[in-house]
Short mmCIF file of C-alpha atoms in Angstrom, two decimals:
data_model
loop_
_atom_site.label_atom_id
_atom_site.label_comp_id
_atom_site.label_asym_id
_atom_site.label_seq_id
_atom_site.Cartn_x
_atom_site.Cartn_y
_atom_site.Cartn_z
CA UNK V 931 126.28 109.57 89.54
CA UNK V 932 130.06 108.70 89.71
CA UNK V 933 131.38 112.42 90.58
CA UNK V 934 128.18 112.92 92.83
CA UNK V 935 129.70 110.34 94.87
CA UNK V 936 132.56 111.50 94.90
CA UNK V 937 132.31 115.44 95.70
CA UNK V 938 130.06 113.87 98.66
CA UNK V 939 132.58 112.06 100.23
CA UNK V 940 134.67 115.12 100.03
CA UNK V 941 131.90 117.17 101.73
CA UNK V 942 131.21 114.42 104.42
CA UNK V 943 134.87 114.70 105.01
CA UNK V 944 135.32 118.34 104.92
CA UNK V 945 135.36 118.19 108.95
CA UNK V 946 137.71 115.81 109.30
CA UNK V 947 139.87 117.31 106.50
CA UNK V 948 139.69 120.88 107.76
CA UNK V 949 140.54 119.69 111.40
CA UNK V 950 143.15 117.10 110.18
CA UNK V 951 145.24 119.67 108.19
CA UNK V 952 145.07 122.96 111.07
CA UNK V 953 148.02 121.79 112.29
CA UNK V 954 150.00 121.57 109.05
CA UNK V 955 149.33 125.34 107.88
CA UNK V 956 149.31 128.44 109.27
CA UNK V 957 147.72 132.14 107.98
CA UNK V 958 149.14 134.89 108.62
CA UNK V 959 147.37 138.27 108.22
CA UNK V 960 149.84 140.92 106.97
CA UNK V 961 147.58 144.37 108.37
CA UNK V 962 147.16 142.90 111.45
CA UNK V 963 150.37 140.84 111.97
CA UNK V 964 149.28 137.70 113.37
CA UNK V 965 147.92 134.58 112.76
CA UNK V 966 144.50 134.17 111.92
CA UNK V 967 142.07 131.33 111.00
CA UNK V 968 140.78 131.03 107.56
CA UNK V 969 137.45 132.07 108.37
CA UNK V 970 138.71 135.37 109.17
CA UNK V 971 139.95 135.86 105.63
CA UNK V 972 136.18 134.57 104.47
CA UNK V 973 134.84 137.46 106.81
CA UNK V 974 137.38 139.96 104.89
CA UNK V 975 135.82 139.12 101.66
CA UNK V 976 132.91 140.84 102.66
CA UNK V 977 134.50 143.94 101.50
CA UNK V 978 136.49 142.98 98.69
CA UNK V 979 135.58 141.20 95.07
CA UNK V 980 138.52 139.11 94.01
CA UNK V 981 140.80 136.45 96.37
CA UNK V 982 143.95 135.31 94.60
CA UNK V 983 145.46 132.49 95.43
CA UNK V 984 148.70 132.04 94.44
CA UNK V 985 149.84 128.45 94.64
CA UNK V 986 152.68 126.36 94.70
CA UNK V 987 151.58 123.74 91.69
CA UNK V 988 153.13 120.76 93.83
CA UNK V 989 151.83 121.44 97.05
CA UNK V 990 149.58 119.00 98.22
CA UNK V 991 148.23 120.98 101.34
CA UNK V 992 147.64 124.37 99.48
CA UNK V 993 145.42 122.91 96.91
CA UNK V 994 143.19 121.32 100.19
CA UNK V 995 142.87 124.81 101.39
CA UNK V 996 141.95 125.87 98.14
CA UNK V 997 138.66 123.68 97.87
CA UNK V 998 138.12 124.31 101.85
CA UNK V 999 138.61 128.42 101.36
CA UNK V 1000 136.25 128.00 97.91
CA UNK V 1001 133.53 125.51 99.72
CA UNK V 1002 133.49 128.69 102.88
CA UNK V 1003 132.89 131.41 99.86
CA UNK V 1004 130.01 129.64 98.90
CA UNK V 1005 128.57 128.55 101.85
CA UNK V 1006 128.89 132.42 102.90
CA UNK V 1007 127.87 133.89 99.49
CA UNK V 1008 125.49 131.52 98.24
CA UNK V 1009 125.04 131.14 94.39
CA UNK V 1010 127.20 134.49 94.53
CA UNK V 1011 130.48 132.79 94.29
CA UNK V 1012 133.32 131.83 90.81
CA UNK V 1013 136.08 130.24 90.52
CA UNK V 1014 138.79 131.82 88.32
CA UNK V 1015 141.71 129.10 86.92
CA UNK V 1016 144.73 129.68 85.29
CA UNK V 1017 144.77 125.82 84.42
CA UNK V 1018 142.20 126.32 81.94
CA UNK V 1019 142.50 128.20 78.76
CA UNK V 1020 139.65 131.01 77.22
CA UNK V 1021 139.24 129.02 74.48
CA UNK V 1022 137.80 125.90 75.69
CA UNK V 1023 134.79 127.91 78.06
CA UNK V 1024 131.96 126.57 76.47
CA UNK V 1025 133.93 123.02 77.16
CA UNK V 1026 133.99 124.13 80.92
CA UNK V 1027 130.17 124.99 80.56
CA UNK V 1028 128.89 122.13 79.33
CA UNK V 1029 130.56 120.10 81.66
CA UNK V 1030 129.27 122.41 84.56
CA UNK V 1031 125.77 121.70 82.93
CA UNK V 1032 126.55 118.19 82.76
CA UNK V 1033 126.10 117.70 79.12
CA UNK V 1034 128.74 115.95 78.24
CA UNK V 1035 131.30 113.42 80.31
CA UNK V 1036 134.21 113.87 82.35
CA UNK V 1037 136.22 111.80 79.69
CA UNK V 1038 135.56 114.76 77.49
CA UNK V 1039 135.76 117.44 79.22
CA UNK V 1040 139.53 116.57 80.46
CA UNK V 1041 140.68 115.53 77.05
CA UNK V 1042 139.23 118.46 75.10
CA UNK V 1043 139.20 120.70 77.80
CA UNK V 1044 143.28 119.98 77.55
CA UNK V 1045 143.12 119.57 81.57
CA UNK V 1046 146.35 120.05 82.99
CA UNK V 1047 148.44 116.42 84.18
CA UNK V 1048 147.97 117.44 87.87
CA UNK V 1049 144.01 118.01 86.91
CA UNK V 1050 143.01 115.82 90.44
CA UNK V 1051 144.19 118.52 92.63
CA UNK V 1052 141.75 120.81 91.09
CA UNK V 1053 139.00 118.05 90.29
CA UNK V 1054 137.24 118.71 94.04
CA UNK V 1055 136.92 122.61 93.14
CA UNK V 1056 135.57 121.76 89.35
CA UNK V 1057 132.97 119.63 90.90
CA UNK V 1058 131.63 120.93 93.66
CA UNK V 1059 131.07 124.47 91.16
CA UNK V 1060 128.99 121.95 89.36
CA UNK V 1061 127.04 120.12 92.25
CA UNK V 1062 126.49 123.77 93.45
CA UNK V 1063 125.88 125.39 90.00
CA UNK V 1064 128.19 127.91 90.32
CA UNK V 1065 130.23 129.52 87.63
CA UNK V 1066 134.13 128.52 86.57
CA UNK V 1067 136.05 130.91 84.41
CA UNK V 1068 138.64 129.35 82.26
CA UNK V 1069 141.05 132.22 82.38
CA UNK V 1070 144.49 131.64 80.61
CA UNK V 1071 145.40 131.93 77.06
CA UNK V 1072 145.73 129.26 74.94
CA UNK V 1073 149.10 127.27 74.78
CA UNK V 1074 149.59 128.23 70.65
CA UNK V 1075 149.30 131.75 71.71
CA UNK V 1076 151.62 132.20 74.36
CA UNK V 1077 154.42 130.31 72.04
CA UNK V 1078 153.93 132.64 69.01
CA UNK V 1079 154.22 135.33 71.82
CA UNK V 1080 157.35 133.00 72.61
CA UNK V 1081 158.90 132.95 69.60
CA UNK V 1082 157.94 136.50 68.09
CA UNK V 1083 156.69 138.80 70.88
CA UNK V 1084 153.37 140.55 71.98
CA UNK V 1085 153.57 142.43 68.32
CA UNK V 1086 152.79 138.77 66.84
CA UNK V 1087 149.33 138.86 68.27
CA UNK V 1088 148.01 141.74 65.67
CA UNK V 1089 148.08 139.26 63.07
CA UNK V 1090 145.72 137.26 64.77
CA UNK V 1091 142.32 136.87 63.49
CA UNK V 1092 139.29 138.98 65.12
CA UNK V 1093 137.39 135.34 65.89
CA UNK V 1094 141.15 134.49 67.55
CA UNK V 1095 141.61 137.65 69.48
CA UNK V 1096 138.44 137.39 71.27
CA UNK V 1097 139.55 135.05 73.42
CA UNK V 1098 142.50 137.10 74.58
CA UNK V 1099 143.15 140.53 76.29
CA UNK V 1100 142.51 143.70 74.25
CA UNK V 1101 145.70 144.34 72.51
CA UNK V 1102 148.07 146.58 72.74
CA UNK V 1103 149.33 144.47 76.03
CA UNK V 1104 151.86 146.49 78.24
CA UNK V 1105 154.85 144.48 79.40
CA UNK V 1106 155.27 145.51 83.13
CA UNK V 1107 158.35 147.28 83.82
CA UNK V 1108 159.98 147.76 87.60
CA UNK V 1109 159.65 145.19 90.22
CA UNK V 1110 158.17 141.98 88.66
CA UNK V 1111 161.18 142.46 85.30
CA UNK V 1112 163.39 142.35 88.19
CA UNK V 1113 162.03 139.66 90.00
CA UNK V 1114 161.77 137.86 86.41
CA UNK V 1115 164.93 138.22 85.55
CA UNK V 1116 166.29 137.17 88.70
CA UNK V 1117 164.23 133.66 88.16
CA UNK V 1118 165.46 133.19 84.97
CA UNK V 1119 168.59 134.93 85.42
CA UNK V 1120 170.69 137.93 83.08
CA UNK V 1121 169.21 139.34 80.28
CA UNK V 1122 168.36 138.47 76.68
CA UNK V 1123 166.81 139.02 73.91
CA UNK V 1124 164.87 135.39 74.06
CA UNK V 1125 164.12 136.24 78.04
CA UNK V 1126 162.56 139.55 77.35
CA UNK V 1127 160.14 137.51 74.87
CA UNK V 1128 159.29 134.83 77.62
CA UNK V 1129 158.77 137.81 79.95
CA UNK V 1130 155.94 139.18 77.34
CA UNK V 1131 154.55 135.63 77.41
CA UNK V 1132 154.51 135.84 80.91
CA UNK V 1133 152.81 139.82 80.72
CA UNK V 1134 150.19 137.93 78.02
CA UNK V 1135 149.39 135.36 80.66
CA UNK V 1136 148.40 137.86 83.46
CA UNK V 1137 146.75 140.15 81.00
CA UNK V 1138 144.52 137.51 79.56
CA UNK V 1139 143.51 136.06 82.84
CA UNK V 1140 143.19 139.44 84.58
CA UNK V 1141 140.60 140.02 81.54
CA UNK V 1142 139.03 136.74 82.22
CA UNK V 1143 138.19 137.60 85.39
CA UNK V 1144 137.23 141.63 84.79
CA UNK V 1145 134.99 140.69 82.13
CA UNK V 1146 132.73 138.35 84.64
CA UNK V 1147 132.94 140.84 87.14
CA UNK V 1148 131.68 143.87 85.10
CA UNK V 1149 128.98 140.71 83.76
CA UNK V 1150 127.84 139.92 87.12
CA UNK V 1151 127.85 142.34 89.49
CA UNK V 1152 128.25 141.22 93.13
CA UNK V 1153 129.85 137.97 92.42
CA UNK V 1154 132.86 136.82 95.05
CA UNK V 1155 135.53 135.51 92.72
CA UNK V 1156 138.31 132.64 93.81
CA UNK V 1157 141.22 133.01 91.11
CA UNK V 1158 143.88 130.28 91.72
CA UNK V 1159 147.38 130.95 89.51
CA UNK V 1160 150.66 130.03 90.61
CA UNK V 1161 152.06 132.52 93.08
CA UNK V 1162 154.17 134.68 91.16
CA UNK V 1163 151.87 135.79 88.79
CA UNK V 1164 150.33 137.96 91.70
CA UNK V 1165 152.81 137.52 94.72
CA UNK V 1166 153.49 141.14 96.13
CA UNK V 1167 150.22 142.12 94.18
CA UNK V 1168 152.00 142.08 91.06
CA UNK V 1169 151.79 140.12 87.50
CA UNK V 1170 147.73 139.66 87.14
CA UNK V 1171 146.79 141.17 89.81
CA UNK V 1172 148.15 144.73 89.15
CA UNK V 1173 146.52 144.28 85.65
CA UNK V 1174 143.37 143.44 86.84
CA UNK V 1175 143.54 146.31 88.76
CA UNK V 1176 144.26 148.29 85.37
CA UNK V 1177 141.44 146.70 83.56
CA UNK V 1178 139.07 147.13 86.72
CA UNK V 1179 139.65 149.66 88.93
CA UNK V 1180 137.01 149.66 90.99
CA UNK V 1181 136.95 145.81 92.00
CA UNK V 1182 138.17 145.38 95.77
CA UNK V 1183 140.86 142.86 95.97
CA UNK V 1184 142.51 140.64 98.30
CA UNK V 1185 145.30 138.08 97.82
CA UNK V 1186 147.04 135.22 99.43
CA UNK V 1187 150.71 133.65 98.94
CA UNK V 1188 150.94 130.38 99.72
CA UNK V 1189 153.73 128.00 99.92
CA UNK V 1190 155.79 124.99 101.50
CA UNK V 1191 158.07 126.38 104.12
CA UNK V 1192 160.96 124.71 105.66
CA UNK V 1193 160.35 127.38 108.58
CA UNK V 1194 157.18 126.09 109.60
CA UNK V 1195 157.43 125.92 113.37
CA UNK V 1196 159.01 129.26 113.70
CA UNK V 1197 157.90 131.32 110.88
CA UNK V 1198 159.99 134.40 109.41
CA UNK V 1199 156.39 136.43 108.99
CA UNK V 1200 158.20 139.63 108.15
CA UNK V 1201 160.63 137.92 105.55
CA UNK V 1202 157.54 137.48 103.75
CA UNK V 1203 155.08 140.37 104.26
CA UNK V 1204 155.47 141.88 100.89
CA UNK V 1205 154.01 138.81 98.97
CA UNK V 1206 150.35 139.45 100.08
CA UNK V 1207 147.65 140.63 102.51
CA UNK V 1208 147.55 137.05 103.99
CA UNK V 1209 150.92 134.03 104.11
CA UNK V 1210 149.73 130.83 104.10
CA UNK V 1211 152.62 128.22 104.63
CA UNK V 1212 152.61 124.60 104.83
CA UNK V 1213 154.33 122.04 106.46
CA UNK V 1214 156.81 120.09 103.96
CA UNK V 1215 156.91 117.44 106.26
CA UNK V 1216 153.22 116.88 105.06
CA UNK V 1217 152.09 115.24 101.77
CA UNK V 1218 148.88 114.59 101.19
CA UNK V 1219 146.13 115.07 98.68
CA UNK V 1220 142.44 113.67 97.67
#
């Protein structure tokens, strides 16, 4: 009865929350160049499959607009929206499941489910897909994975078991040349041999949830799917969202960049055009969460 409770008071306060935070973001759609409410972008979804969101992990705000922009999916595409996480690995799904099905308790399902320390910002989405019944894909791979990707690159994978390897992306997995190697390496900065290996970690992170989410689209057809991943792994429709478009061409896509900006009152829209179809910034003057 404890979460019912809470993802009520969340609901009861989704006016106040909604009406409270419109003047500490703004959206800006990039075809259209202006700002537009989030509603609009729900409307959009009509013709696509997939919204991204790519997040800042710290920012309070963004992760409010996540639950509000996931609570409008479902209330417009009822029992015909998913939530896609990168904070979740494909190994622990049936973990995610049973808790969804409320089989076994919270306690569990953060412990086992290896929740992530910031796990409270994501908590509202987690449980209002369960109050709602609707589906959550645990979407990244598996943190003993990614370091023996890490430590020995993508070629390490092949030694895997098959029982392992079904929980990742059909191997071989391409490591993206171009753009997002630049924008990589300028993160990290120069080149190495140790970099290029965290950059195929990086290419086995977006290939494995880009198959997450292809997998449950080809599995149910129709389906409006919310993936939330920290915005550079599809910022300027890149990382997993140019593999997902490899893996599934067909699916219609849409994505959002979101961030803190310390432009707020007088946004530099066309500085940032290139990250998305729609900005969202913040105001960093703001912190706030559930």
């Amino acid at each position: 009865m404890k979460y019912l409770l809470f993802i009520s008071f969340i609901i009861f306060n989704y006016d106040v929350f909604a009406q409270d935070l419109i003047s500490h973001y703004k959206v800006y759609d990039v075809k259209k160049q202006k700002v537009i409410s989030l509603d609009e972008v729900i409307t959009d979804m009509h013709k696509a499959d997939v919204l991204f969101f790519g997040e800042e992990h710290n920012d309070s705000i963004g992760h409010i607009l996540e639950f509000i922009i996931f609570k409008k999916l479902a209330e417009q595409f009822p029992k015909k929206t998913a939530l896609s996480l990168e904070m979740f690995h494909t190994d622990i799904q049936p973990i995610v499941d049973e808790y969804l099905a409320d089989l076994i308790s919270e306690k569990n399902f953060i412990k086992e489910g290896r929740a992530w320390s910031n796990y409270k910002d994501y908590k509202p989405l987690v449980e209002y897909a369960k109050k709602n019944k609707l589906a959550v894909i645990a979407g990244n791979a598996a943190t003993r994975y990614s370091n023996a990707v890490t430590k020995n690159g993508l070629t390490v994978l092949s030694g895997f078991p098959k029982s392992s390897l079904n929980n990742l992306a059909p191997l071989p997995i391409d490591t993206a040349t171009g753009r997002y190697l630049e924008k990589f390496t300028e993160l990290l900065g120069g080149h190495s041999m140790g970099l290029i290996k965290v950059y195929q970690t990086q290419n086995f992170w977006d290939a494995t949830m880009a198959w997450s989410i292809a997998k449950f689209a080809k599995a149910n057809k129709g389906i409006k799917i919310l993936q939330l991943n920290g915005r550079f792994h599809s910022d300027e429709k890149l990382g997993t969202l140019a593999k997902l478009q490899k893996y599934a061409p067909t699916l219609k896509i849409l994505n959002i960049s979101s961030f803190s900006d310390e432009n707020f009152e007088n946004p530099k829209w066309e500085k940032h055009r290139n990250l998305g179809d729609y900005i969202v910034i913040t105001d960093p003057k703001v912190k706030r969460s559930f």
